[in-house]
Amino acid sequence: MPLFSPLRPPPSSNGFTLVELISVMALLGILSAVAFSHFSSTQTYRSIVLKDQFVSIARLAQQAALNRHNRQIDLELSRPDDWLLRVLVDGAELKRQDVGRGAETLALAAPAAAVDSALALLIRYDNLGNVVQVQPPGGAFAANSANLRFDLSDRTLCISLAGYAYEAIDASDCDDH
């Protein structure tokens, strides 16, 4: 009897079984269907981006009003091509945000005015960061005595009289604060 027994070669494996291949193909099909549905519609993401940009630039306008005494601070909202959000100091541009055009609608609900053209909606702040005047597109400045409520597709955005911008749960949440 030899001291060393020869090692047996492992059983040969020439590939995958049909069951293994079908299982992997089915899993890949399910995963790709789920992933494709998440990436096929960018509308949801555009709405979120517009909301975030709107809130951030409105807060910047309030901060600019607090930091620049005896200067005229305006927040301008328009849609010539893409959404255009600007903070103006004495008519000069301090900050500009361009957000890609999508199917979103942005409307000032109270007082009512749609923002969907090259004509700008202007919101004016005083030295304390309060919203004091609103100029609807094509209109004249008027004194403001209530929170501003914006309807953005499926969201409600507010700018309080104190100038603070936020996303509200619903219209009553905006009116209550």
mmCIF file with all atom_site columns, C-alpha atoms in Angstrom:
data_model
loop_
_atom_site.group_PDB
_atom_site.id
_atom_site.type_symbol
_atom_site.label_atom_id
_atom_site.label_alt_id
_atom_site.label_comp_id
_atom_site.label_asym_id
_atom_site.label_entity_id
_atom_site.label_seq_id
_atom_site.pdbx_PDB_ins_code
_atom_site.Cartn_x
_atom_site.Cartn_y
_atom_site.Cartn_z
_atom_site.occupancy
_atom_site.B_iso_or_equiv
_atom_site.pdbx_formal_charge
_atom_site.auth_seq_id
_atom_site.auth_comp_id
_atom_site.auth_asym_id
_atom_site.auth_atom_id
_atom_site.pdbx_PDB_model_num
ATOM 1   C CA . MET A 1 1   ? 0.000   0.000   0.000   1.00 0.00 ? 1   MET A CA 1
ATOM 2   C CA . PRO A 1 2   ? 1.473   3.343   -0.989  1.00 0.00 ? 2   PRO A CA 1
ATOM 3   C CA . LEU A 1 3   ? 2.138   5.963   1.654   1.00 0.00 ? 3   LEU A CA 1
ATOM 4   C CA . PHE A 1 4   ? 0.518   8.652   -0.381  1.00 0.00 ? 4   PHE A CA 1
ATOM 5   C CA . SER A 1 5   ? -2.776  8.108   -2.050  1.00 0.00 ? 5   SER A CA 1
ATOM 6   C CA . PRO A 1 6   ? -3.229  10.010  -5.258  1.00 0.00 ? 6   PRO A CA 1
ATOM 7   C CA . LEU A 1 7   ? -5.684  12.887  -4.992  1.00 0.00 ? 7   LEU A CA 1
ATOM 8   C CA . ARG A 1 8   ? -8.811  12.500  -6.932  1.00 0.00 ? 8   ARG A CA 1
ATOM 9   C CA . PRO A 1 9   ? -9.544  15.311  -9.322  1.00 0.00 ? 9   PRO A CA 1
ATOM 10  C CA . PRO A 1 10  ? -12.700 17.221  -8.459  1.00 0.00 ? 10  PRO A CA 1
ATOM 11  C CA . PRO A 1 11  ? -15.791 16.495  -10.501 1.00 0.00 ? 11  PRO A CA 1
ATOM 12  C CA . SER A 1 12  ? -15.719 18.632  -13.620 1.00 0.00 ? 12  SER A CA 1
ATOM 13  C CA . SER A 1 13  ? -18.072 21.586  -13.781 1.00 0.00 ? 13  SER A CA 1
ATOM 14  C CA . ASN A 1 14  ? -18.731 22.797  -17.291 1.00 0.00 ? 14  ASN A CA 1
ATOM 15  C CA . GLY A 1 15  ? -21.082 25.697  -16.478 1.00 0.00 ? 15  GLY A CA 1
ATOM 16  C CA . PHE A 1 16  ? -24.307 26.657  -14.793 1.00 0.00 ? 16  PHE A CA 1
ATOM 17  C CA . THR A 1 17  ? -27.449 24.629  -14.688 1.00 0.00 ? 17  THR A CA 1
ATOM 18  C CA . LEU A 1 18  ? -30.544 25.794  -16.480 1.00 0.00 ? 18  LEU A CA 1
ATOM 19  C CA . VAL A 1 19  ? -32.297 26.422  -13.158 1.00 0.00 ? 19  VAL A CA 1
ATOM 20  C CA . GLU A 1 20  ? -29.467 28.692  -11.979 1.00 0.00 ? 20  GLU A CA 1
ATOM 21  C CA . LEU A 1 21  ? -29.527 30.721  -15.178 1.00 0.00 ? 21  LEU A CA 1
ATOM 22  C CA . ILE A 1 22  ? -33.311 31.194  -15.090 1.00 0.00 ? 22  ILE A CA 1
ATOM 23  C CA . SER A 1 23  ? -33.160 32.227  -11.409 1.00 0.00 ? 23  SER A CA 1
ATOM 24  C CA . VAL A 1 24  ? -30.516 34.872  -12.076 1.00 0.00 ? 24  VAL A CA 1
ATOM 25  C CA . MET A 1 25  ? -32.390 36.205  -15.120 1.00 0.00 ? 25  MET A CA 1
ATOM 26  C CA . ALA A 1 26  ? -35.620 36.475  -13.117 1.00 0.00 ? 26  ALA A CA 1
ATOM 27  C CA . LEU A 1 27  ? -33.869 38.354  -10.287 1.00 0.00 ? 27  LEU A CA 1
ATOM 28  C CA . LEU A 1 28  ? -32.205 40.752  -12.730 1.00 0.00 ? 28  LEU A CA 1
ATOM 29  C CA . GLY A 1 29  ? -35.549 41.389  -14.413 1.00 0.00 ? 29  GLY A CA 1
ATOM 30  C CA . ILE A 1 30  ? -37.246 42.212  -11.126 1.00 0.00 ? 30  ILE A CA 1
ATOM 31  C CA . LEU A 1 31  ? -34.411 44.475  -9.963  1.00 0.00 ? 31  LEU A CA 1
ATOM 32  C CA . SER A 1 32  ? -34.242 46.360  -13.260 1.00 0.00 ? 32  SER A CA 1
ATOM 33  C CA . ALA A 1 33  ? -38.025 46.899  -13.297 1.00 0.00 ? 33  ALA A CA 1
ATOM 34  C CA . VAL A 1 34  ? -37.932 48.364  -9.799  1.00 0.00 ? 34  VAL A CA 1
ATOM 35  C CA . ALA A 1 35  ? -34.877 50.518  -10.501 1.00 0.00 ? 35  ALA A CA 1
ATOM 36  C CA . PHE A 1 36  ? -36.221 51.800  -13.825 1.00 0.00 ? 36  PHE A CA 1
ATOM 37  C CA . SER A 1 37  ? -39.474 52.948  -12.252 1.00 0.00 ? 37  SER A CA 1
ATOM 38  C CA . HIS A 1 38  ? -37.536 55.084  -9.780  1.00 0.00 ? 38  HIS A CA 1
ATOM 39  C CA . PHE A 1 39  ? -35.430 56.794  -12.416 1.00 0.00 ? 39  PHE A CA 1
ATOM 40  C CA . SER A 1 40  ? -37.934 57.153  -15.224 1.00 0.00 ? 40  SER A CA 1
ATOM 41  C CA . SER A 1 41  ? -39.817 60.128  -13.757 1.00 0.00 ? 41  SER A CA 1
ATOM 42  C CA . THR A 1 42  ? -37.766 63.186  -12.841 1.00 0.00 ? 42  THR A CA 1
ATOM 43  C CA . GLN A 1 43  ? -40.854 65.326  -12.231 1.00 0.00 ? 43  GLN A CA 1
ATOM 44  C CA . THR A 1 44  ? -40.898 64.494  -8.519  1.00 0.00 ? 44  THR A CA 1
ATOM 45  C CA . TYR A 1 45  ? -37.274 65.500  -8.153  1.00 0.00 ? 45  TYR A CA 1
ATOM 46  C CA . ARG A 1 46  ? -37.768 68.772  -10.046 1.00 0.00 ? 46  ARG A CA 1
ATOM 47  C CA . SER A 1 47  ? -40.562 69.721  -7.691  1.00 0.00 ? 47  SER A CA 1
ATOM 48  C CA . ILE A 1 48  ? -38.329 69.035  -4.688  1.00 0.00 ? 48  ILE A CA 1
ATOM 49  C CA . VAL A 1 49  ? -35.460 71.017  -6.202  1.00 0.00 ? 49  VAL A CA 1
ATOM 50  C CA . LEU A 1 50  ? -37.710 73.992  -6.970  1.00 0.00 ? 50  LEU A CA 1
ATOM 51  C CA . LYS A 1 51  ? -39.126 73.880  -3.430  1.00 0.00 ? 51  LYS A CA 1
ATOM 52  C CA . ASP A 1 52  ? -35.657 73.769  -1.872  1.00 0.00 ? 52  ASP A CA 1
ATOM 53  C CA . GLN A 1 53  ? -34.338 76.574  -4.090  1.00 0.00 ? 53  GLN A CA 1
ATOM 54  C CA . PHE A 1 54  ? -37.411 78.726  -3.404  1.00 0.00 ? 54  PHE A CA 1
ATOM 55  C CA . VAL A 1 55  ? -37.119 78.342  0.379   1.00 0.00 ? 55  VAL A CA 1
ATOM 56  C CA . SER A 1 56  ? -33.361 78.934  0.395   1.00 0.00 ? 56  SER A CA 1
ATOM 57  C CA . ILE A 1 57  ? -33.478 82.066  -1.758  1.00 0.00 ? 57  ILE A CA 1
ATOM 58  C CA . ALA A 1 58  ? -36.400 83.496  0.252   1.00 0.00 ? 58  ALA A CA 1
ATOM 59  C CA . ARG A 1 59  ? -34.397 82.972  3.442   1.00 0.00 ? 59  ARG A CA 1
ATOM 60  C CA . LEU A 1 60  ? -31.402 84.629  1.783   1.00 0.00 ? 60  LEU A CA 1
ATOM 61  C CA . ALA A 1 61  ? -33.582 87.628  0.893   1.00 0.00 ? 61  ALA A CA 1
ATOM 62  C CA . GLN A 1 62  ? -34.675 87.906  4.521   1.00 0.00 ? 62  GLN A CA 1
ATOM 63  C CA . GLN A 1 63  ? -31.043 87.734  5.703   1.00 0.00 ? 63  GLN A CA 1
ATOM 64  C CA . ALA A 1 64  ? -30.028 90.343  3.126   1.00 0.00 ? 64  ALA A CA 1
ATOM 65  C CA . ALA A 1 65  ? -32.741 92.672  4.430   1.00 0.00 ? 65  ALA A CA 1
ATOM 66  C CA . LEU A 1 66  ? -31.496 92.221  7.994   1.00 0.00 ? 66  LEU A CA 1
ATOM 67  C CA . ASN A 1 67  ? -27.878 92.907  7.004   1.00 0.00 ? 67  ASN A CA 1
ATOM 68  C CA . ARG A 1 68  ? -28.365 95.861  4.662   1.00 0.00 ? 68  ARG A CA 1
ATOM 69  C CA . HIS A 1 69  ? -30.085 98.726  6.431   1.00 0.00 ? 69  HIS A CA 1
ATOM 70  C CA . ASN A 1 70  ? -31.648 101.471 4.336   1.00 0.00 ? 70  ASN A CA 1
ATOM 71  C CA . ARG A 1 71  ? -31.429 99.321  1.195   1.00 0.00 ? 71  ARG A CA 1
ATOM 72  C CA . GLN A 1 72  ? -34.349 98.042  -0.861  1.00 0.00 ? 72  GLN A CA 1
ATOM 73  C CA . ILE A 1 73  ? -34.397 94.218  -0.852  1.00 0.00 ? 73  ILE A CA 1
ATOM 74  C CA . ASP A 1 74  ? -36.684 92.362  -3.290  1.00 0.00 ? 74  ASP A CA 1
ATOM 75  C CA . LEU A 1 75  ? -37.232 88.691  -3.986  1.00 0.00 ? 75  LEU A CA 1
ATOM 76  C CA . GLU A 1 76  ? -38.086 88.186  -7.661  1.00 0.00 ? 76  GLU A CA 1
ATOM 77  C CA . LEU A 1 77  ? -39.832 85.082  -8.982  1.00 0.00 ? 77  LEU A CA 1
ATOM 78  C CA . SER A 1 78  ? -40.390 84.578  -12.711 1.00 0.00 ? 78  SER A CA 1
ATOM 79  C CA . ARG A 1 79  ? -40.342 81.963  -15.429 1.00 0.00 ? 79  ARG A CA 1
ATOM 80  C CA . PRO A 1 80  ? -39.070 83.393  -18.707 1.00 0.00 ? 80  PRO A CA 1
ATOM 81  C CA . ASP A 1 81  ? -37.631 80.030  -19.796 1.00 0.00 ? 81  ASP A CA 1
ATOM 82  C CA . ASP A 1 82  ? -36.465 78.192  -16.701 1.00 0.00 ? 82  ASP A CA 1
ATOM 83  C CA . TRP A 1 83  ? -37.529 79.171  -13.201 1.00 0.00 ? 83  TRP A CA 1
ATOM 84  C CA . LEU A 1 84  ? -35.684 82.329  -12.216 1.00 0.00 ? 84  LEU A CA 1
ATOM 85  C CA . LEU A 1 85  ? -35.346 83.217  -8.533  1.00 0.00 ? 85  LEU A CA 1
ATOM 86  C CA . ARG A 1 86  ? -33.358 86.348  -7.670  1.00 0.00 ? 86  ARG A CA 1
ATOM 87  C CA . VAL A 1 87  ? -32.552 88.526  -4.684  1.00 0.00 ? 87  VAL A CA 1
ATOM 88  C CA . LEU A 1 88  ? -32.188 92.182  -5.640  1.00 0.00 ? 88  LEU A CA 1
ATOM 89  C CA . VAL A 1 89  ? -30.517 94.914  -3.581  1.00 0.00 ? 89  VAL A CA 1
ATOM 90  C CA . ASP A 1 90  ? -31.578 98.362  -4.817  1.00 0.00 ? 90  ASP A CA 1
ATOM 91  C CA . GLY A 1 91  ? -32.406 96.716  -8.158  1.00 0.00 ? 91  GLY A CA 1
ATOM 92  C CA . ALA A 1 92  ? -28.973 95.060  -8.537  1.00 0.00 ? 92  ALA A CA 1
ATOM 93  C CA . GLU A 1 93  ? -28.701 91.299  -8.474  1.00 0.00 ? 93  GLU A CA 1
ATOM 94  C CA . LEU A 1 94  ? -27.283 89.859  -5.257  1.00 0.00 ? 94  LEU A CA 1
ATOM 95  C CA . LYS A 1 95  ? -28.096 86.176  -5.886  1.00 0.00 ? 95  LYS A CA 1
ATOM 96  C CA . ARG A 1 96  ? -29.610 84.287  -8.802  1.00 0.00 ? 96  ARG A CA 1
ATOM 97  C CA . GLN A 1 97  ? -30.964 80.737  -8.941  1.00 0.00 ? 97  GLN A CA 1
ATOM 98  C CA . ASP A 1 98  ? -31.995 79.147  -12.230 1.00 0.00 ? 98  ASP A CA 1
ATOM 99  C CA . VAL A 1 99  ? -33.999 75.950  -11.847 1.00 0.00 ? 99  VAL A CA 1
ATOM 100 C CA . GLY A 1 100 ? -34.672 73.778  -14.897 1.00 0.00 ? 100 GLY A CA 1
ATOM 101 C CA . ARG A 1 101 ? -38.076 74.128  -16.481 1.00 0.00 ? 101 ARG A CA 1
ATOM 102 C CA . GLY A 1 102 ? -40.458 71.307  -15.837 1.00 0.00 ? 102 GLY A CA 1
ATOM 103 C CA . ALA A 1 103 ? -44.197 70.902  -15.545 1.00 0.00 ? 103 ALA A CA 1
ATOM 104 C CA . GLU A 1 104 ? -44.353 72.421  -12.042 1.00 0.00 ? 104 GLU A CA 1
ATOM 105 C CA . THR A 1 105 ? -46.770 75.236  -11.367 1.00 0.00 ? 105 THR A CA 1
ATOM 106 C CA . LEU A 1 106 ? -46.025 77.919  -8.821  1.00 0.00 ? 106 LEU A CA 1
ATOM 107 C CA . ALA A 1 107 ? -48.809 80.271  -7.840  1.00 0.00 ? 107 ALA A CA 1
ATOM 108 C CA . LEU A 1 108 ? -49.139 82.817  -5.096  1.00 0.00 ? 108 LEU A CA 1
ATOM 109 C CA . ALA A 1 109 ? -52.421 81.734  -3.533  1.00 0.00 ? 109 ALA A CA 1
ATOM 110 C CA . ALA A 1 110 ? -52.987 84.728  -1.286  1.00 0.00 ? 110 ALA A CA 1
ATOM 111 C CA . PRO A 1 111 ? -53.096 87.304  -2.855  1.00 0.00 ? 111 PRO A CA 1
ATOM 112 C CA . ALA A 1 112 ? -53.687 85.261  -6.000  1.00 0.00 ? 112 ALA A CA 1
ATOM 113 C CA . ALA A 1 113 ? -51.110 85.544  -8.777  1.00 0.00 ? 113 ALA A CA 1
ATOM 114 C CA . ALA A 1 114 ? -49.587 82.928  -11.056 1.00 0.00 ? 114 ALA A CA 1
ATOM 115 C CA . VAL A 1 115 ? -45.854 82.888  -11.652 1.00 0.00 ? 115 VAL A CA 1
ATOM 116 C CA . ASP A 1 116 ? -45.612 81.481  -15.145 1.00 0.00 ? 116 ASP A CA 1
ATOM 117 C CA . SER A 1 117 ? -44.198 84.113  -17.426 1.00 0.00 ? 117 SER A CA 1
ATOM 118 C CA . ALA A 1 118 ? -41.365 86.554  -17.914 1.00 0.00 ? 118 ALA A CA 1
ATOM 119 C CA . LEU A 1 119 ? -43.316 89.046  -15.791 1.00 0.00 ? 119 LEU A CA 1
ATOM 120 C CA . ALA A 1 120 ? -41.915 88.890  -12.282 1.00 0.00 ? 120 ALA A CA 1
ATOM 121 C CA . LEU A 1 121 ? -43.612 88.562  -8.934  1.00 0.00 ? 121 LEU A CA 1
ATOM 122 C CA . LEU A 1 122 ? -41.725 90.788  -6.477  1.00 0.00 ? 122 LEU A CA 1
ATOM 123 C CA . ILE A 1 123 ? -41.712 90.504  -2.711  1.00 0.00 ? 123 ILE A CA 1
ATOM 124 C CA . ARG A 1 124 ? -40.224 93.442  -0.814  1.00 0.00 ? 124 ARG A CA 1
ATOM 125 C CA . TYR A 1 125 ? -38.612 93.218  2.627   1.00 0.00 ? 125 TYR A CA 1
ATOM 126 C CA . ASP A 1 126 ? -38.025 95.946  5.202   1.00 0.00 ? 126 ASP A CA 1
ATOM 127 C CA . ASN A 1 127 ? -34.894 96.459  7.344   1.00 0.00 ? 127 ASN A CA 1
ATOM 128 C CA . LEU A 1 128 ? -36.166 93.940  9.915   1.00 0.00 ? 128 LEU A CA 1
ATOM 129 C CA . GLY A 1 129 ? -36.608 91.159  7.341   1.00 0.00 ? 129 GLY A CA 1
ATOM 130 C CA . ASN A 1 130 ? -40.415 91.473  7.314   1.00 0.00 ? 130 ASN A CA 1
ATOM 131 C CA . VAL A 1 131 ? -42.423 91.105  4.107   1.00 0.00 ? 131 VAL A CA 1
ATOM 132 C CA . VAL A 1 132 ? -44.008 94.522  3.620   1.00 0.00 ? 132 VAL A CA 1
ATOM 133 C CA . GLN A 1 133 ? -45.090 94.697  -0.043  1.00 0.00 ? 133 GLN A CA 1
ATOM 134 C CA . VAL A 1 134 ? -45.972 92.373  -2.898  1.00 0.00 ? 134 VAL A CA 1
ATOM 135 C CA . GLN A 1 135 ? -46.087 93.214  -6.596  1.00 0.00 ? 135 GLN A CA 1
ATOM 136 C CA . PRO A 1 136 ? -47.981 90.638  -8.671  1.00 0.00 ? 136 PRO A CA 1
ATOM 137 C CA . PRO A 1 137 ? -46.845 90.110  -12.280 1.00 0.00 ? 137 PRO A CA 1
ATOM 138 C CA . GLY A 1 138 ? -47.816 93.165  -14.298 1.00 0.00 ? 138 GLY A CA 1
ATOM 139 C CA . GLY A 1 139 ? -49.284 94.914  -11.242 1.00 0.00 ? 139 GLY A CA 1
ATOM 140 C CA . ALA A 1 140 ? -48.198 97.533  -8.743  1.00 0.00 ? 140 ALA A CA 1
ATOM 141 C CA . PHE A 1 141 ? -46.731 97.117  -5.269  1.00 0.00 ? 141 PHE A CA 1
ATOM 142 C CA . ALA A 1 142 ? -49.357 96.749  -2.551  1.00 0.00 ? 142 ALA A CA 1
ATOM 143 C CA . ALA A 1 143 ? -48.983 96.592  1.209   1.00 0.00 ? 143 ALA A CA 1
ATOM 144 C CA . ASN A 1 144 ? -48.878 93.097  2.625   1.00 0.00 ? 144 ASN A CA 1
ATOM 145 C CA . SER A 1 145 ? -50.719 92.201  5.824   1.00 0.00 ? 145 SER A CA 1
ATOM 146 C CA . ALA A 1 146 ? -50.804 88.382  5.744   1.00 0.00 ? 146 ALA A CA 1
ATOM 147 C CA . ASN A 1 147 ? -48.556 85.395  5.249   1.00 0.00 ? 147 ASN A CA 1
ATOM 148 C CA . LEU A 1 148 ? -47.816 84.627  1.620   1.00 0.00 ? 148 LEU A CA 1
ATOM 149 C CA . ARG A 1 149 ? -48.920 81.159  0.541   1.00 0.00 ? 149 ARG A CA 1
ATOM 150 C CA . PHE A 1 150 ? -47.571 79.555  -2.627  1.00 0.00 ? 150 PHE A CA 1
ATOM 151 C CA . ASP A 1 151 ? -48.939 76.429  -4.243  1.00 0.00 ? 151 ASP A CA 1
ATOM 152 C CA . LEU A 1 152 ? -46.124 74.506  -5.909  1.00 0.00 ? 152 LEU A CA 1
ATOM 153 C CA . SER A 1 153 ? -47.599 71.541  -7.761  1.00 0.00 ? 153 SER A CA 1
ATOM 154 C CA . ASP A 1 154 ? -48.325 69.219  -4.812  1.00 0.00 ? 154 ASP A CA 1
ATOM 155 C CA . ARG A 1 155 ? -46.670 71.319  -2.077  1.00 0.00 ? 155 ARG A CA 1
ATOM 156 C CA . THR A 1 156 ? -47.553 74.402  -0.061  1.00 0.00 ? 156 THR A CA 1
ATOM 157 C CA . LEU A 1 157 ? -44.811 76.963  0.583   1.00 0.00 ? 157 LEU A CA 1
ATOM 158 C CA . CYS A 1 158 ? -45.136 79.944  2.893   1.00 0.00 ? 158 CYS A CA 1
ATOM 159 C CA . ILE A 1 159 ? -43.372 83.184  3.628   1.00 0.00 ? 159 ILE A CA 1
ATOM 160 C CA . SER A 1 160 ? -44.560 84.561  6.947   1.00 0.00 ? 160 SER A CA 1
ATOM 161 C CA . LEU A 1 161 ? -45.039 88.248  7.650   1.00 0.00 ? 161 LEU A CA 1
ATOM 162 C CA . ALA A 1 162 ? -41.767 88.057  9.567   1.00 0.00 ? 162 ALA A CA 1
ATOM 163 C CA . GLY A 1 163 ? -40.079 86.940  6.314   1.00 0.00 ? 163 GLY A CA 1
ATOM 164 C CA . TYR A 1 164 ? -39.423 83.313  7.253   1.00 0.00 ? 164 TYR A CA 1
ATOM 165 C CA . ALA A 1 165 ? -39.871 80.850  4.352   1.00 0.00 ? 165 ALA A CA 1
ATOM 166 C CA . TYR A 1 166 ? -40.868 77.225  4.924   1.00 0.00 ? 166 TYR A CA 1
ATOM 167 C CA . GLU A 1 167 ? -42.807 74.287  3.499   1.00 0.00 ? 167 GLU A CA 1
ATOM 168 C CA . ALA A 1 168 ? -46.208 74.001  5.161   1.00 0.00 ? 168 ALA A CA 1
ATOM 169 C CA . ILE A 1 169 ? -48.164 70.841  5.816   1.00 0.00 ? 169 ILE A CA 1
ATOM 170 C CA . ASP A 1 170 ? -51.235 72.364  4.167   1.00 0.00 ? 170 ASP A CA 1
ATOM 171 C CA . ALA A 1 171 ? -52.836 75.755  3.469   1.00 0.00 ? 171 ALA A CA 1
ATOM 172 C CA . SER A 1 172 ? -54.200 76.151  6.996   1.00 0.00 ? 172 SER A CA 1
ATOM 173 C CA . ASP A 1 173 ? -50.715 75.609  8.439   1.00 0.00 ? 173 ASP A CA 1
ATOM 174 C CA . CYS A 1 174 ? -49.508 78.583  6.413   1.00 0.00 ? 174 CYS A CA 1
ATOM 175 C CA . ASP A 1 175 ? -52.430 80.775  7.455   1.00 0.00 ? 175 ASP A CA 1
ATOM 176 C CA . ASP A 1 176 ? -52.074 79.888  11.162  1.00 0.00 ? 176 ASP A CA 1
ATOM 177 C CA . HIS A 1 177 ? -48.455 80.941  11.621  1.00 0.00 ? 177 HIS A CA 1
#
